[in-house]
mmCIF file of C-alpha atoms in Angstrom:
data_model
loop_
_atom_site.group_PDB
_atom_site.id
_atom_site.type_symbol
_atom_site.label_atom_id
_atom_site.label_comp_id
_atom_site.label_asym_id
_atom_site.label_seq_id
_atom_site.Cartn_x
_atom_site.Cartn_y
_atom_site.Cartn_z
ATOM 1 C CA MET A 1 4.715 -127.215 24.010
ATOM 2 C CA ILE A 2 5.061 -127.631 27.782
ATOM 3 C CA GLY A 3 1.863 -128.706 29.524
ATOM 4 C CA TYR A 4 0.037 -129.776 26.369
ATOM 5 C CA HIS A 5 -0.956 -133.399 25.956
ATOM 6 C CA PHE A 6 -1.629 -134.762 22.488
ATOM 7 C CA PRO A 7 -4.756 -136.885 22.007
ATOM 8 C CA MET A 8 -4.234 -140.644 22.132
ATOM 9 C CA LEU A 9 -6.327 -143.319 20.391
ATOM 10 C CA PHE A 10 -6.912 -146.648 22.148
ATOM 11 C CA THR A 11 -9.068 -149.733 21.721
ATOM 12 C CA LEU A 12 -11.291 -150.277 24.750
ATOM 13 C CA ASN A 13 -13.384 -153.299 25.688
ATOM 14 C CA LEU A 14 -15.929 -151.909 28.137
ATOM 15 C CA ILE A 15 -17.082 -154.874 30.233
ATOM 16 C CA ILE A 16 -19.858 -153.163 32.183
ATOM 17 C CA PRO A 17 -21.851 -150.142 31.036
ATOM 18 C CA LEU A 18 -21.089 -146.701 32.445
ATOM 19 C CA THR A 19 -24.410 -145.439 33.790
ATOM 20 C CA TYR A 20 -25.687 -141.897 34.274
ATOM 21 C CA LYS A 21 -28.706 -139.956 35.435
ATOM 22 C CA GLU A 22 -30.128 -137.424 33.027
ATOM 23 C CA GLU A 23 -28.742 -134.016 33.931
ATOM 24 C CA GLU A 24 -27.597 -131.203 31.647
ATOM 25 C CA HIS A 25 -24.027 -129.871 31.948
ATOM 26 C CA SER A 26 -21.802 -127.629 29.847
ATOM 27 C CA ILE A 27 -18.185 -128.356 28.975
ATOM 28 C CA ASP A 28 -16.670 -125.739 31.290
ATOM 29 C CA GLU A 29 -18.518 -127.148 34.339
ATOM 30 C CA ILE A 30 -16.170 -130.151 34.527
ATOM 31 C CA PHE A 31 -13.551 -127.960 36.205
ATOM 32 C CA THR A 32 -15.932 -127.007 39.046
ATOM 33 C CA LEU A 33 -17.245 -130.484 39.881
ATOM 34 C CA GLU A 34 -16.137 -132.723 42.731
ATOM 35 C CA THR A 35 -13.171 -134.991 41.934
ATOM 36 C CA GLY A 36 -14.415 -138.310 40.531
ATOM 37 C CA SER A 37 -17.509 -136.743 38.950
ATOM 38 C CA GLU A 38 -18.240 -137.063 35.271
ATOM 39 C CA PHE A 39 -20.805 -136.283 32.641
ATOM 40 C CA THR A 40 -21.280 -137.678 29.187
ATOM 41 C CA TYR A 41 -22.878 -136.484 25.976
ATOM 42 C CA CYS A 42 -24.432 -139.084 23.709
ATOM 43 C CA CYS A 43 -24.217 -137.678 20.174
ATOM 44 C CA ARG A 44 -25.392 -138.714 16.758
ATOM 45 C CA PHE A 45 -22.797 -138.086 14.069
ATOM 46 C CA PHE A 46 -23.750 -137.794 10.408
ATOM 47 C CA TYR A 47 -22.709 -136.160 7.185
ATOM 48 C CA ASP A 48 -24.915 -133.645 5.451
ATOM 49 C CA ASP A 49 -24.041 -132.925 1.825
ATOM 50 C CA VAL A 50 -20.419 -132.113 2.691
ATOM 51 C CA PHE A 51 -19.786 -131.642 6.419
ATOM 52 C CA LEU A 52 -19.617 -133.933 9.422
ATOM 53 C CA ARG A 53 -22.190 -132.904 12.030
ATOM 54 C CA LEU A 54 -22.728 -133.762 15.699
ATOM 55 C CA GLU A 55 -26.158 -133.658 17.297
ATOM 56 C CA LYS A 56 -26.437 -134.089 21.074
ATOM 57 C CA LYS A 57 -29.089 -136.655 22.073
ATOM 58 C CA TRP A 58 -28.656 -136.583 25.853
ATOM 59 C CA CYS A 59 -26.385 -135.536 28.683
ATOM 60 C CA GLY A 60 -25.916 -137.707 31.747
ATOM 61 C CA PHE A 61 -24.157 -137.096 35.071
ATOM 62 C CA ARG A 62 -22.426 -139.529 37.418
ATOM 63 C CA SER A 63 -21.364 -138.574 40.934
ATOM 64 C CA PRO A 64 -18.099 -139.984 42.346
ATOM 65 C CA TYR A 65 -18.017 -143.564 43.586
ATOM 66 C CA THR A 66 -18.743 -144.047 47.280
ATOM 67 C CA GLN A 67 -16.133 -145.873 49.349
ATOM 68 C CA GLU A 68 -18.289 -149.019 49.187
ATOM 69 C CA GLU A 69 -18.431 -148.807 45.376
ATOM 70 C CA LYS A 70 -14.662 -148.222 45.179
ATOM 71 C CA ASP A 71 -14.061 -151.313 47.352
ATOM 72 C CA LEU A 72 -16.261 -153.431 45.037
ATOM 73 C CA VAL A 73 -14.473 -152.205 41.896
ATOM 74 C CA GLU A 74 -11.041 -152.785 43.432
ATOM 75 C CA SER A 75 -12.164 -156.346 44.304
ATOM 76 C CA GLY A 76 -13.101 -156.976 40.669
ATOM 77 C CA TYR A 77 -16.881 -156.631 41.052
ATOM 78 C CA PRO A 78 -19.180 -154.117 39.400
ATOM 79 C CA PRO A 79 -20.905 -151.634 41.707
ATOM 80 C CA ALA A 80 -24.647 -152.058 42.255
ATOM 81 C CA ALA A 81 -26.943 -150.172 39.887
ATOM 82 C CA ARG A 82 -27.739 -146.675 41.098
ATOM 83 C CA LYS A 83 -31.373 -145.635 41.299
ATOM 84 C CA GLY A 84 -32.312 -143.145 38.578
ATOM 85 C CA TYR A 85 -29.220 -143.868 36.493
ATOM 86 C CA ASN A 86 -31.029 -144.949 33.323
ATOM 87 C CA LEU A 87 -28.661 -143.631 30.620
ATOM 88 C CA SER A 88 -25.461 -145.443 29.671
ATOM 89 C CA ILE A 89 -22.451 -145.986 27.520
ATOM 90 C CA PRO A 90 -23.224 -149.648 26.744
ATOM 91 C CA ALA A 91 -20.713 -152.435 27.284
ATOM 92 C CA GLY A 92 -18.826 -153.232 24.087
ATOM 93 C CA LYS A 93 -15.746 -152.537 21.999
ATOM 94 C CA TYR A 94 -14.792 -148.915 21.320
ATOM 95 C CA SER A 95 -12.148 -146.780 19.701
ATOM 96 C CA LEU A 96 -11.308 -144.331 22.470
ATOM 97 C CA LEU A 97 -9.720 -140.940 21.946
ATOM 98 C CA GLN A 98 -8.411 -139.337 25.145
ATOM 99 C CA ALA A 99 -7.540 -135.656 25.095
ATOM 100 C CA PRO A 100 -7.504 -132.531 27.221
ATOM 101 C CA VAL A 101 -10.965 -131.018 27.668
ATOM 102 C CA CYS A 102 -11.903 -128.992 24.590
ATOM 103 C CA GLU A 103 -12.985 -125.389 24.954
ATOM 104 C CA ASP A 104 -16.041 -125.732 22.719
ATOM 105 C CA GLU A 105 -18.016 -127.974 20.381
ATOM 106 C CA LYS A 106 -16.053 -126.870 17.295
ATOM 107 C CA GLU A 107 -12.870 -128.247 18.835
ATOM 108 C CA ILE A 108 -14.677 -131.493 19.740
ATOM 109 C CA LEU A 109 -15.861 -131.832 16.129
ATOM 110 C CA ARG A 110 -12.266 -131.356 14.959
ATOM 111 C CA LEU A 111 -11.183 -134.267 17.187
ATOM 112 C CA VAL A 112 -14.072 -136.466 16.037
ATOM 113 C CA LYS A 113 -12.849 -135.996 12.469
ATOM 114 C CA THR A 114 -9.594 -137.722 13.474
ATOM 115 C CA LEU A 115 -11.467 -140.908 14.462
ATOM 116 C CA PRO A 116 -11.843 -143.883 12.116
ATOM 117 C CA LEU A 117 -15.442 -143.207 11.045
ATOM 118 C CA TYR A 118 -16.324 -146.258 8.969
ATOM 119 C CA ARG A 119 -19.978 -145.319 8.738
ATOM 120 C CA MET A 120 -21.740 -142.260 7.382
ATOM 121 C CA GLU A 121 -23.741 -141.951 10.597
ATOM 122 C CA GLY A 122 -23.933 -143.424 14.066
ATOM 123 C CA GLU A 123 -23.613 -142.667 17.764
ATOM 124 C CA LEU A 124 -20.637 -141.740 19.873
ATOM 125 C CA TYR A 125 -20.145 -140.732 23.480
ATOM 126 C CA ILE A 126 -18.129 -137.784 24.792
ATOM 127 C CA ARG A 127 -17.144 -138.300 28.430
ATOM 128 C CA PHE A 128 -15.830 -135.507 30.644
ATOM 129 C CA TYR A 129 -14.133 -136.815 33.789
ATOM 130 C CA LYS A 130 -12.710 -134.866 36.748
ATOM 131 C CA GLU A 131 -9.631 -136.965 37.635
ATOM 132 C CA LYS A 132 -8.003 -134.751 40.275
ATOM 133 C CA ASP A 133 -8.504 -131.279 41.717
ATOM 134 C CA PHE A 134 -6.815 -129.607 38.758
ATOM 135 C CA GLU A 135 -6.951 -132.351 36.131
ATOM 136 C CA SER A 136 -9.869 -133.225 33.883
ATOM 137 C CA VAL A 137 -9.937 -135.280 30.702
ATOM 138 C CA MET A 138 -12.230 -135.768 27.776
ATOM 139 C CA GLN A 139 -12.755 -139.155 26.163
ATOM 140 C CA ILE A 140 -14.580 -139.874 22.917
ATOM 141 C CA PHE A 141 -16.021 -143.403 22.684
ATOM 142 C CA LEU A 142 -16.730 -144.563 19.124
ATOM 143 C CA PRO A 143 -18.371 -148.012 18.911
ATOM 144 C CA ALA A 144 -16.128 -150.367 16.927
#
């Protein structure tokens, strides 16, 4: 199908945590945010008697990098900690699924089911990132 991108699974070694300030956002808001903005859901996944369930624990927002922060990153240094950004995707090894932004939580759950869930419960992170004016992506981080 033209214009459709299939999800891709990667291994990611996150060297520095991705930090956020607590701020609630809905999935469809990613398309209206400033380019470079992102928000993340931290979710608990678990199985009840039969079904896989997702339970949102928090939502965090990150505004785009300033020019000073971009210069630091491009030089190989982490940007300074932002005041009030007390939530994070911790540094570590992850299985990362990248896909187009899902329309709703049912579609997200369908994608989570494609991940290598080696545990019956745990945490995962769903990151929504506004890459360009008309391009946004969704990434699911599953700790390895």
